[in-house]
Amino acid sequence: MSAHLSRRALLLAAFGSVAAACSAKEKDVTGALSPLPAEPEAQAAAPLKPVSYWAGLFLRSWNYQTQTALPMTRSADSWDHYNVSYTVDALVAMFRATGERRYLDRALQYTENVVATAVPRRGGYLGWVSAQEDGDEVPLYESYFWRYGTALLVALRENPSAYADASYRTRYNRLLSFAEKHVFEKWYSRGPDETIYRERTHMTAHWGLIATNLARCTTDAGRRARYAAVIADVDQHVPGYGGGLKQQMRRNPAEATAYFWSDVWGSGQRPGQDVSHGNGVMAYVVEARDRGTTWTKADMAAFSRLLTRVVWPGGTTYRAYVDGTGADNGWFSDGFVKLGRYDAAVQQRLENHKVVNDQFAANMALNARIL
């Protein structure tokens, strides 16, 4: 890969940067305005790179994945699951892009390994703790992994040949049952206002993605209704905050056709959401858009303009916040890269991105397949 980033270092650095985004000293100068309609991006000047190109890049790290990711999937610490989630997302994207079962098999192996490390916790549920949090269970860490563990279920469900295979169906059913009870139900039963509807946009978005995935897979009407209610809440009315992600979106002060939002519910203060954690919001909204919820083509255009004109205005200039301020490392692999599936010009722009790891390559392959 052209650059392998230390995911743990990225995440720790990003956590440290959030405090600046929450400064009460900044004024709300964005206004609660919708972005102006965006003109179409210039058409791609040359043919897009095919799925096979990105698959070739991805496979360069195939053995490296085993060395680094496999031990984390066998850990009983949910912080390790947090970190291995990127690899699961990459494998799911590669399976969706190519249909090749080696990607499905590895994603299933990793997710089943995580399940195997769960032990009894309070309330009759299974789960994990983390040394990072003094041996406590951590809803953030679990949601971070299971947004992609449940995406694996959707990918298998929507692949007719794999879903028809009795062996895969058995594994699918076991993982679905586990995710519904020991992930979503567990945390919802402990109080959704504290565990599902979190104090930051990106943390809540993880649960929006889990609910979106489980709504596609569940066979239980009652569960499906609850997932639908959570999705609606995340989008429109997070309890206690008077609005959802849709209401957070404002006209960007640096680009009138782009979105701006704060990671603090109800706030429009600059500098807004940090780009690193903003990837988590993007990971949710692109799948929610594809599942036909409240997100529209115009929304995706506004997010794309945020990427190409504010967050990454050109070259190797990468902004730290969605208002176009600060400097960052250009890590878009966990969310912003997925915007390429909607616009060939955005995809071609991303083809020139210099910060490429396995997750980035896999999602570029999926973008190419969707386009």
mmCIF file of C-alpha atoms in Angstrom:
data_model
loop_
_atom_site.group_PDB
_atom_site.id
_atom_site.type_symbol
_atom_site.label_atom_id
_atom_site.label_comp_id
_atom_site.label_asym_id
_atom_site.label_seq_id
_atom_site.Cartn_x
_atom_site.Cartn_y
_atom_site.Cartn_z
ATOM 1 C CA MET A 1 0.000 0.000 0.000
ATOM 2 C CA SER A 2 1.136 3.553 -0.620
ATOM 3 C CA ALA A 3 0.851 4.328 3.071
ATOM 4 C CA HIS A 4 0.024 2.071 5.990
ATOM 5 C CA LEU A 5 -1.258 4.149 8.887
ATOM 6 C CA SER A 6 -1.210 3.040 12.504
ATOM 7 C CA ARG A 7 -4.909 2.787 13.225
ATOM 8 C CA ARG A 8 -4.406 2.876 16.964
ATOM 9 C CA ALA A 9 -2.297 6.045 16.657
ATOM 10 C CA LEU A 10 -4.903 7.636 14.411
ATOM 11 C CA LEU A 11 -7.703 6.899 16.821
ATOM 12 C CA LEU A 12 -5.861 8.094 19.880
ATOM 13 C CA ALA A 13 -4.902 11.303 18.104
ATOM 14 C CA ALA A 14 -8.482 11.802 16.982
ATOM 15 C CA PHE A 15 -9.828 11.385 20.508
ATOM 16 C CA GLY A 16 -7.478 14.094 21.633
ATOM 17 C CA SER A 17 -8.726 16.473 18.975
ATOM 18 C CA VAL A 18 -12.413 16.268 19.857
ATOM 19 C CA ALA A 19 -12.116 18.675 22.768
ATOM 20 C CA ALA A 20 -11.262 21.532 20.436
ATOM 21 C CA ALA A 21 -14.444 20.913 18.485
ATOM 22 C CA CYS A 22 -16.502 21.360 21.626
ATOM 23 C CA SER A 23 -15.054 24.715 22.682
ATOM 24 C CA ALA A 24 -17.767 27.025 23.925
ATOM 25 C CA LYS A 25 -15.683 30.010 22.854
ATOM 26 C CA GLU A 26 -16.513 29.515 19.179
ATOM 27 C CA LYS A 27 -19.555 31.289 17.801
ATOM 28 C CA ASP A 28 -22.295 29.701 15.741
ATOM 29 C CA VAL A 29 -21.657 31.445 12.417
ATOM 30 C CA THR A 30 -22.955 28.721 10.130
ATOM 31 C CA GLY A 31 -26.640 29.458 10.450
ATOM 32 C CA ALA A 32 -29.263 26.720 10.199
ATOM 33 C CA LEU A 33 -29.275 26.900 6.409
ATOM 34 C CA SER A 34 -29.398 24.117 3.866
ATOM 35 C CA PRO A 35 -26.555 23.936 1.348
ATOM 36 C CA LEU A 36 -27.136 25.662 -1.945
ATOM 37 C CA PRO A 37 -27.873 23.254 -4.817
ATOM 38 C CA ALA A 38 -24.612 21.858 -6.168
ATOM 39 C CA GLU A 39 -23.698 22.034 -9.808
ATOM 40 C CA PRO A 40 -22.763 18.620 -11.225
ATOM 41 C CA GLU A 41 -19.131 17.742 -10.719
ATOM 42 C CA ALA A 42 -17.031 17.651 -13.866
ATOM 43 C CA GLN A 43 -17.315 14.297 -15.571
ATOM 44 C CA ALA A 44 -14.515 11.809 -15.116
ATOM 45 C CA ALA A 45 -11.860 12.623 -17.689
ATOM 46 C CA ALA A 46 -10.760 9.023 -18.182
ATOM 47 C CA PRO A 47 -12.155 5.556 -17.546
ATOM 48 C CA LEU A 48 -12.345 4.654 -13.887
ATOM 49 C CA LYS A 49 -10.018 2.036 -12.500
ATOM 50 C CA PRO A 50 -11.818 -1.317 -12.417
ATOM 51 C CA VAL A 51 -12.611 -3.551 -9.466
ATOM 52 C CA SER A 52 -9.662 -5.753 -10.405
ATOM 53 C CA TYR A 53 -7.213 -2.886 -9.912
ATOM 54 C CA TRP A 54 -8.370 -2.256 -6.353
ATOM 55 C CA ALA A 55 -8.579 -5.962 -5.608
ATOM 56 C CA GLY A 56 -4.923 -6.252 -6.598
ATOM 57 C CA LEU A 57 -3.987 -3.496 -4.145
ATOM 58 C CA PHE A 58 -6.063 -5.076 -1.420
ATOM 59 C CA LEU A 59 -4.459 -8.483 -1.832
ATOM 60 C CA ARG A 60 -0.998 -7.053 -1.252
ATOM 61 C CA SER A 61 -1.856 -6.968 2.450
ATOM 62 C CA TRP A 62 -3.633 -10.345 2.543
ATOM 63 C CA ASN A 63 -0.918 -12.073 4.577
ATOM 64 C CA TYR A 64 -0.273 -8.979 6.684
ATOM 65 C CA GLN A 65 -3.951 -9.011 7.675
ATOM 66 C CA THR A 66 -3.583 -12.494 9.094
ATOM 67 C CA GLN A 67 -0.588 -11.484 11.163
ATOM 68 C CA THR A 68 -2.208 -8.358 12.598
ATOM 69 C CA ALA A 69 -5.972 -8.861 12.562
ATOM 70 C CA LEU A 70 -6.352 -12.511 13.475
ATOM 71 C CA PRO A 71 -4.860 -12.170 16.997
ATOM 72 C CA MET A 72 -7.172 -9.224 17.718
ATOM 73 C CA THR A 73 -10.236 -11.291 16.800
ATOM 74 C CA ARG A 74 -9.201 -13.875 19.386
ATOM 75 C CA SER A 75 -8.864 -11.283 22.120
ATOM 76 C CA ALA A 76 -11.504 -10.910 24.824
ATOM 77 C CA ASP A 77 -10.841 -7.149 25.001
ATOM 78 C CA SER A 78 -13.395 -5.118 23.056
ATOM 79 C CA TRP A 79 -10.767 -2.452 22.294
ATOM 80 C CA ASP A 80 -9.093 -5.007 20.030
ATOM 81 C CA HIS A 81 -12.431 -5.625 18.326
ATOM 82 C CA TYR A 82 -12.748 -1.868 17.827
ATOM 83 C CA ASN A 83 -9.449 -1.871 15.979
ATOM 84 C CA VAL A 84 -10.119 -4.978 13.884
ATOM 85 C CA SER A 85 -13.437 -3.565 12.689
ATOM 86 C CA TYR A 86 -11.697 -1.841 9.769
ATOM 87 C CA THR A 87 -10.492 -5.173 8.440
ATOM 88 C CA VAL A 88 -13.973 -6.673 8.680
ATOM 89 C CA ASP A 89 -15.360 -3.697 6.755
ATOM 90 C CA ALA A 90 -12.679 -4.188 4.096
ATOM 91 C CA LEU A 91 -13.463 -7.887 3.732
ATOM 92 C CA VAL A 92 -17.193 -7.226 3.473
ATOM 93 C CA ALA A 93 -16.566 -4.579 0.809
ATOM 94 C CA MET A 94 -14.360 -6.972 -1.156
ATOM 95 C CA PHE A 95 -16.999 -9.689 -0.989
ATOM 96 C CA ARG A 96 -19.669 -7.275 -2.189
ATOM 97 C CA ALA A 97 -17.399 -6.022 -4.959
ATOM 98 C CA THR A 98 -16.213 -9.389 -6.271
ATOM 99 C CA GLY A 99 -18.516 -12.107 -4.952
ATOM 100 C CA GLU A 100 -15.417 -14.143 -4.086
ATOM 101 C CA ARG A 101 -15.987 -16.333 -1.051
ATOM 102 C CA ARG A 102 -12.452 -16.101 0.309
ATOM 103 C CA TYR A 103 -13.395 -12.633 1.539
ATOM 104 C CA LEU A 104 -16.656 -13.865 3.010
ATOM 105 C CA ASP A 105 -14.901 -16.799 4.679
ATOM 106 C CA ARG A 106 -12.324 -14.602 6.355
ATOM 107 C CA ALA A 107 -14.912 -12.058 7.494
ATOM 108 C CA LEU A 108 -17.002 -14.860 8.985
ATOM 109 C CA GLN A 109 -13.965 -16.362 10.694
ATOM 110 C CA TYR A 110 -13.014 -13.050 12.286
ATOM 111 C CA THR A 111 -16.552 -12.280 13.431
ATOM 112 C CA GLU A 112 -17.094 -15.773 14.803
ATOM 113 C CA ASN A 113 -13.795 -15.491 16.671
ATOM 114 C CA VAL A 114 -15.059 -12.330 18.352
ATOM 115 C CA VAL A 115 -18.288 -14.066 19.332
ATOM 116 C CA ALA A 116 -16.337 -16.995 20.779
ATOM 117 C CA THR A 117 -14.568 -14.681 23.247
ATOM 118 C CA ALA A 118 -17.832 -13.369 24.758
ATOM 119 C CA VAL A 119 -18.588 -14.446 28.326
ATOM 120 C CA PRO A 120 -21.651 -14.024 30.597
ATOM 121 C CA ARG A 121 -22.348 -10.491 31.730
ATOM 122 C CA ARG A 122 -25.099 -8.889 33.760
ATOM 123 C CA GLY A 123 -28.696 -9.321 32.699
ATOM 124 C CA GLY A 124 -28.152 -12.744 31.191
ATOM 125 C CA TYR A 125 -26.270 -11.397 28.193
ATOM 126 C CA LEU A 126 -22.876 -12.222 26.742
ATOM 127 C CA GLY A 127 -20.221 -9.623 26.107
ATOM 128 C CA TRP A 128 -16.720 -8.296 26.624
ATOM 129 C CA VAL A 129 -14.814 -5.831 28.765
ATOM 130 C CA SER A 130 -11.802 -3.654 27.997
ATOM 131 C CA ALA A 131 -8.635 -2.905 29.886
ATOM 132 C CA GLN A 132 -8.831 0.546 28.261
ATOM 133 C CA GLU A 133 -11.865 1.244 30.460
ATOM 134 C CA ASP A 134 -10.776 -0.413 33.709
ATOM 135 C CA GLY A 135 -12.403 -3.735 32.874
ATOM 136 C CA ASP A 136 -15.852 -2.344 32.059
ATOM 137 C CA GLU A 137 -18.164 -3.202 29.195
ATOM 138 C CA VAL A 138 -18.028 -0.427 26.609
ATOM 139 C CA PRO A 139 -20.973 0.251 24.276
ATOM 140 C CA LEU A 140 -18.810 2.389 21.972
ATOM 141 C CA TYR A 141 -16.280 -0.362 21.345
ATOM 142 C CA GLU A 142 -18.958 -2.971 20.730
ATOM 143 C CA SER A 143 -20.975 -0.746 18.390
ATOM 144 C CA TYR A 144 -17.822 0.172 16.485
ATOM 145 C CA PHE A 145 -17.164 -3.474 15.654
ATOM 146 C CA TRP A 146 -20.744 -4.670 15.201
ATOM 147 C CA ARG A 147 -21.735 -1.991 12.690
ATOM 148 C CA TYR A 148 -19.510 -4.028 10.341
ATOM 149 C CA GLY A 149 -20.253 -7.405 11.900
ATOM 150 C CA THR A 150 -23.902 -6.778 11.012
ATOM 151 C CA ALA A 151 -22.914 -5.432 7.575
ATOM 152 C CA LEU A 152 -21.391 -8.871 6.978
ATOM 153 C CA LEU A 153 -24.813 -10.397 7.611
ATOM 154 C CA VAL A 154 -26.417 -8.083 5.064
ATOM 155 C CA ALA A 155 -23.772 -8.899 2.463
ATOM 156 C CA LEU A 156 -24.320 -12.634 2.953
ATOM 157 C CA ARG A 157 -28.111 -12.215 2.958
ATOM 158 C CA GLU A 158 -27.997 -10.345 -0.344
ATOM 159 C CA ASN A 159 -25.704 -12.780 -2.132
ATOM 160 C CA PRO A 160 -28.142 -15.393 -3.509
ATOM 161 C CA SER A 161 -25.682 -18.247 -3.958
ATOM 162 C CA ALA A 162 -24.048 -17.854 -0.541
ATOM 163 C CA TYR A 163 -27.372 -17.407 1.229
ATOM 164 C CA ALA A 164 -28.702 -20.567 -0.425
ATOM 165 C CA ASP A 165 -25.744 -22.575 0.856
ATOM 166 C CA ALA A 166 -26.846 -24.506 3.958
ATOM 167 C CA SER A 167 -23.472 -24.170 5.669
ATOM 168 C CA TYR A 168 -23.345 -20.412 5.247
ATOM 169 C CA ARG A 169 -27.000 -20.088 6.256
ATOM 170 C CA THR A 170 -26.315 -21.869 9.543
ATOM 171 C CA ARG A 171 -23.446 -19.529 10.355
ATOM 172 C CA TYR A 172 -25.532 -16.536 9.293
ATOM 173 C CA ASN A 173 -28.391 -17.527 11.589
ATOM 174 C CA ARG A 174 -26.078 -17.971 14.571
ATOM 175 C CA LEU A 175 -24.425 -14.595 14.083
ATOM 176 C CA LEU A 176 -27.748 -12.850 13.517
ATOM 177 C CA SER A 177 -29.182 -14.337 16.702
ATOM 178 C CA PHE A 178 -26.100 -13.269 18.637
ATOM 179 C CA ALA A 179 -26.066 -9.718 17.292
ATOM 180 C CA GLU A 180 -29.764 -9.205 17.911
ATOM 181 C CA LYS A 181 -29.674 -10.407 21.531
ATOM 182 C CA HIS A 182 -26.168 -9.884 22.861
ATOM 183 C CA VAL A 183 -25.371 -6.614 21.101
ATOM 184 C CA PHE A 184 -28.449 -4.576 20.227
ATOM 185 C CA GLU A 185 -30.952 -5.910 22.769
ATOM 186 C CA LYS A 186 -28.355 -5.938 25.545
ATOM 187 C CA TRP A 187 -27.469 -2.286 25.231
ATOM 188 C CA TYR A 188 -31.000 -1.139 24.454
ATOM 189 C CA SER A 189 -32.255 -2.919 27.595
ATOM 190 C CA ARG A 190 -29.711 -1.028 29.690
ATOM 191 C CA GLY A 191 -31.203 2.311 28.705
ATOM 192 C CA PRO A 192 -31.123 3.575 25.121
ATOM 193 C CA ASP A 193 -30.776 7.217 26.148
ATOM 194 C CA GLU A 194 -27.358 6.399 27.600
ATOM 195 C CA THR A 195 -26.174 3.537 25.386
ATOM 196 C CA ILE A 196 -27.757 3.993 21.928
ATOM 197 C CA TYR A 197 -28.509 7.714 21.644
ATOM 198 C CA ARG A 198 -25.033 8.889 22.555
ATOM 199 C CA GLU A 199 -23.774 12.395 23.300
ATOM 200 C CA ARG A 200 -21.884 12.681 20.004
ATOM 201 C CA THR A 201 -23.171 12.361 16.454
ATOM 202 C CA HIS A 202 -20.661 9.733 15.349
ATOM 203 C CA MET A 203 -21.263 7.507 18.371
ATOM 204 C CA THR A 204 -25.008 7.528 17.723
ATOM 205 C CA ALA A 205 -24.433 6.912 14.006
ATOM 206 C CA HIS A 206 -22.773 3.564 14.811
ATOM 207 C CA TRP A 207 -26.048 2.366 16.314
ATOM 208 C CA GLY A 208 -27.956 3.769 13.351
ATOM 209 C CA LEU A 209 -25.873 1.557 11.080
ATOM 210 C CA ILE A 210 -26.366 -1.501 13.295
ATOM 211 C CA ALA A 211 -30.140 -0.918 13.318
ATOM 212 C CA THR A 212 -30.157 -0.423 9.537
ATOM 213 C CA ASN A 213 -28.330 -3.713 9.007
ATOM 214 C CA LEU A 214 -30.395 -5.718 11.467
ATOM 215 C CA ALA A 215 -33.636 -4.338 10.025
ATOM 216 C CA ARG A 216 -32.624 -5.886 6.700
ATOM 217 C CA CYS A 217 -31.858 -9.282 8.244
ATOM 218 C CA THR A 218 -34.251 -9.895 11.108
ATOM 219 C CA THR A 219 -37.222 -12.241 10.802
ATOM 220 C CA ASP A 220 -38.897 -10.859 13.941
ATOM 221 C CA ALA A 221 -41.528 -8.179 13.307
ATOM 222 C CA GLY A 222 -41.173 -6.684 16.780
ATOM 223 C CA ARG A 223 -37.440 -6.334 16.465
ATOM 224 C CA ARG A 224 -37.787 -4.866 12.994
ATOM 225 C CA ALA A 225 -40.162 -2.210 14.341
ATOM 226 C CA ARG A 226 -37.681 -1.282 17.064
ATOM 227 C CA TYR A 227 -34.821 -1.037 14.575
ATOM 228 C CA ALA A 228 -36.971 1.181 12.356
ATOM 229 C CA ALA A 229 -37.759 3.421 15.329
ATOM 230 C CA VAL A 230 -34.066 3.767 16.186
ATOM 231 C CA ILE A 231 -33.207 4.624 12.580
ATOM 232 C CA ALA A 232 -35.910 7.307 12.559
ATOM 233 C CA ASP A 233 -34.627 8.684 15.852
ATOM 234 C CA VAL A 234 -31.024 8.827 14.670
ATOM 235 C CA ASP A 235 -32.056 10.636 11.506
ATOM 236 C CA GLN A 236 -34.705 12.997 12.851
ATOM 237 C CA HIS A 237 -35.209 13.119 16.622
ATOM 238 C CA VAL A 238 -32.566 11.775 18.973
ATOM 239 C CA PRO A 239 -34.305 11.695 22.376
ATOM 240 C CA GLY A 240 -33.434 14.671 24.529
ATOM 241 C CA TYR A 241 -31.867 16.730 21.747
ATOM 242 C CA GLY A 242 -34.783 17.973 19.645
ATOM 243 C CA GLY A 243 -33.418 16.707 16.356
ATOM 244 C CA GLY A 244 -31.294 14.092 14.647
ATOM 245 C CA LEU A 245 -28.507 13.942 12.113
ATOM 246 C CA LYS A 246 -30.677 15.606 9.475
ATOM 247 C CA GLN A 247 -31.224 18.616 11.734
ATOM 248 C CA GLN A 248 -27.500 18.833 12.486
ATOM 249 C CA MET A 249 -26.675 19.505 8.843
ATOM 250 C CA ARG A 250 -26.098 23.162 7.923
ATOM 251 C CA ARG A 251 -24.583 25.160 5.111
ATOM 252 C CA ASN A 252 -20.810 24.976 5.289
ATOM 253 C CA PRO A 253 -19.162 28.331 6.006
ATOM 254 C CA ALA A 254 -16.309 27.467 3.635
ATOM 255 C CA GLU A 255 -18.424 26.162 0.719
ATOM 256 C CA ALA A 256 -22.085 27.035 0.213
ATOM 257 C CA THR A 257 -22.899 23.763 -1.571
ATOM 258 C CA ALA A 258 -21.405 21.553 1.174
ATOM 259 C CA TYR A 259 -22.593 20.343 4.562
ATOM 260 C CA PHE A 260 -21.298 21.389 7.940
ATOM 261 C CA TRP A 261 -22.258 19.838 11.259
ATOM 262 C CA SER A 262 -21.136 19.772 14.852
ATOM 263 C CA ASP A 263 -20.568 16.510 16.673
ATOM 264 C CA VAL A 264 -22.451 18.050 19.640
ATOM 265 C CA TRP A 265 -26.205 17.634 19.295
ATOM 266 C CA GLY A 266 -28.039 20.910 18.756
ATOM 267 C CA SER A 267 -24.845 22.889 18.217
ATOM 268 C CA GLY A 268 -23.685 24.784 15.155
ATOM 269 C CA GLN A 269 -20.405 25.938 16.663
ATOM 270 C CA ARG A 270 -17.238 25.867 14.640
ATOM 271 C CA PRO A 271 -14.995 24.073 13.949
ATOM 272 C CA GLY A 272 -17.651 21.338 14.055
ATOM 273 C CA GLN A 273 -17.146 17.618 13.668
ATOM 274 C CA ASP A 274 -13.558 16.449 13.412
ATOM 275 C CA VAL A 275 -12.950 14.646 10.129
ATOM 276 C CA SER A 276 -11.567 11.497 11.747
ATOM 277 C CA HIS A 277 -14.754 10.815 13.688
ATOM 278 C CA GLY A 278 -16.813 12.227 10.829
ATOM 279 C CA ASN A 279 -15.938 9.029 8.986
ATOM 280 C CA GLY A 280 -18.335 7.260 11.337
ATOM 281 C CA VAL A 281 -21.204 9.507 10.294
ATOM 282 C CA MET A 282 -20.369 8.907 6.629
ATOM 283 C CA ALA A 283 -20.249 5.132 7.137
ATOM 284 C CA TYR A 284 -23.835 5.315 8.375
ATOM 285 C CA VAL A 285 -25.385 7.786 5.954
ATOM 286 C CA VAL A 286 -24.119 6.081 2.787
ATOM 287 C CA GLU A 287 -25.706 2.775 3.805
ATOM 288 C CA ALA A 288 -28.848 4.517 5.057
ATOM 289 C CA ARG A 289 -29.120 6.262 1.687
ATOM 290 C CA ASP A 290 -28.764 2.945 -0.126
ATOM 291 C CA ARG A 291 -31.462 1.419 2.109
ATOM 292 C CA GLY A 292 -33.910 4.167 1.197
ATOM 293 C CA THR A 293 -34.309 6.010 4.495
ATOM 294 C CA THR A 294 -34.419 9.806 4.797
ATOM 295 C CA TRP A 295 -31.104 10.530 3.061
ATOM 296 C CA THR A 296 -31.359 11.823 -0.494
ATOM 297 C CA LYS A 297 -29.285 12.277 -3.617
ATOM 298 C CA ALA A 298 -28.946 15.957 -2.708
ATOM 299 C CA ASP A 299 -27.591 15.005 0.713
ATOM 300 C CA MET A 300 -24.948 12.824 -0.880
ATOM 301 C CA ALA A 301 -23.965 15.663 -3.211
ATOM 302 C CA ALA A 302 -23.546 17.987 -0.208
ATOM 303 C CA PHE A 303 -21.378 15.420 1.578
ATOM 304 C CA SER A 304 -19.330 14.898 -1.577
ATOM 305 C CA ARG A 305 -18.733 18.635 -1.873
ATOM 306 C CA LEU A 306 -17.633 18.624 1.762
ATOM 307 C CA LEU A 307 -15.011 16.024 0.896
ATOM 308 C CA THR A 308 -13.731 17.440 -2.373
ATOM 309 C CA ARG A 309 -13.894 21.174 -1.635
ATOM 310 C CA VAL A 310 -13.494 21.558 2.122
ATOM 311 C CA VAL A 311 -11.940 18.512 3.785
ATOM 312 C CA TRP A 312 -9.604 17.722 0.895
ATOM 313 C CA PRO A 313 -9.270 20.849 -1.221
ATOM 314 C CA GLY A 314 -6.367 19.437 -3.227
ATOM 315 C CA GLY A 315 -3.026 17.674 -3.295
ATOM 316 C CA THR A 316 -1.967 16.520 0.128
ATOM 317 C CA THR A 317 -3.839 19.245 1.990
ATOM 318 C CA TYR A 318 -6.201 17.613 4.476
ATOM 319 C CA ARG A 319 -8.330 19.521 6.949
ATOM 320 C CA ALA A 320 -8.972 18.415 10.514
ATOM 321 C CA TYR A 321 -12.514 19.765 10.831
ATOM 322 C CA VAL A 322 -15.544 19.992 8.593
ATOM 323 C CA ASP A 323 -15.393 23.795 8.521
ATOM 324 C CA GLY A 324 -12.110 23.524 6.615
ATOM 325 C CA THR A 325 -9.793 24.424 9.477
ATOM 326 C CA GLY A 326 -6.855 22.573 10.967
ATOM 327 C CA ALA A 327 -4.547 20.002 9.405
ATOM 328 C CA ASP A 328 -4.946 16.230 9.388
ATOM 329 C CA ASN A 329 -3.519 13.074 7.814
ATOM 330 C CA GLY A 330 -6.070 12.308 5.090
ATOM 331 C CA TRP A 331 -7.552 9.171 6.650
ATOM 332 C CA PHE A 332 -10.856 8.741 4.790
ATOM 333 C CA SER A 333 -10.913 4.939 4.686
ATOM 334 C CA ASP A 334 -13.679 4.372 7.220
ATOM 335 C CA GLY A 335 -16.323 6.646 5.730
ATOM 336 C CA PHE A 336 -15.634 9.491 3.321
ATOM 337 C CA VAL A 337 -14.184 7.139 0.687
ATOM 338 C CA LYS A 338 -17.623 5.512 0.403
ATOM 339 C CA LEU A 339 -18.998 8.670 -1.220
ATOM 340 C CA GLY A 340 -17.279 7.569 -4.433
ATOM 341 C CA ARG A 341 -20.122 5.127 -5.086
ATOM 342 C CA TYR A 342 -22.453 8.011 -5.965
ATOM 343 C CA ASP A 343 -20.378 10.065 -8.389
ATOM 344 C CA ALA A 344 -17.783 8.980 -10.948
ATOM 345 C CA ALA A 345 -15.997 12.319 -10.644
ATOM 346 C CA VAL A 346 -15.628 11.884 -6.887
ATOM 347 C CA GLN A 347 -14.409 8.334 -7.435
ATOM 348 C CA GLN A 348 -11.800 9.538 -9.910
ATOM 349 C CA ARG A 349 -10.670 12.200 -7.480
ATOM 350 C CA LEU A 350 -10.256 9.496 -4.827
ATOM 351 C CA GLU A 351 -8.173 7.445 -7.250
ATOM 352 C CA ASN A 352 -5.476 10.085 -6.752
ATOM 353 C CA HIS A 353 -5.568 9.927 -2.965
ATOM 354 C CA LYS A 354 -2.182 9.118 -1.453
ATOM 355 C CA VAL A 355 -3.299 7.609 1.861
ATOM 356 C CA VAL A 356 -4.249 4.085 0.795
ATOM 357 C CA ASN A 357 -4.646 1.077 3.064
ATOM 358 C CA ASP A 358 -6.590 -2.166 2.711
ATOM 359 C CA GLN A 359 -9.880 -0.641 3.855
ATOM 360 C CA PHE A 360 -9.549 2.230 1.395
ATOM 361 C CA ALA A 361 -8.719 -0.133 -1.506
ATOM 362 C CA ALA A 362 -11.621 -2.446 -0.659
ATOM 363 C CA ASN A 363 -14.151 0.362 -0.562
ATOM 364 C CA MET A 364 -12.805 1.796 -3.793
ATOM 365 C CA ALA A 365 -13.398 -1.648 -5.326
ATOM 366 C CA LEU A 366 -16.982 -1.596 -4.052
ATOM 367 C CA ASN A 367 -17.462 1.946 -5.362
ATOM 368 C CA ALA A 368 -16.252 0.802 -8.771
ATOM 369 C CA ARG A 369 -18.664 -2.141 -8.723
ATOM 370 C CA ILE A 370 -21.615 0.051 -7.755
ATOM 371 C CA LEU A 371 -20.760 2.700 -10.360
#
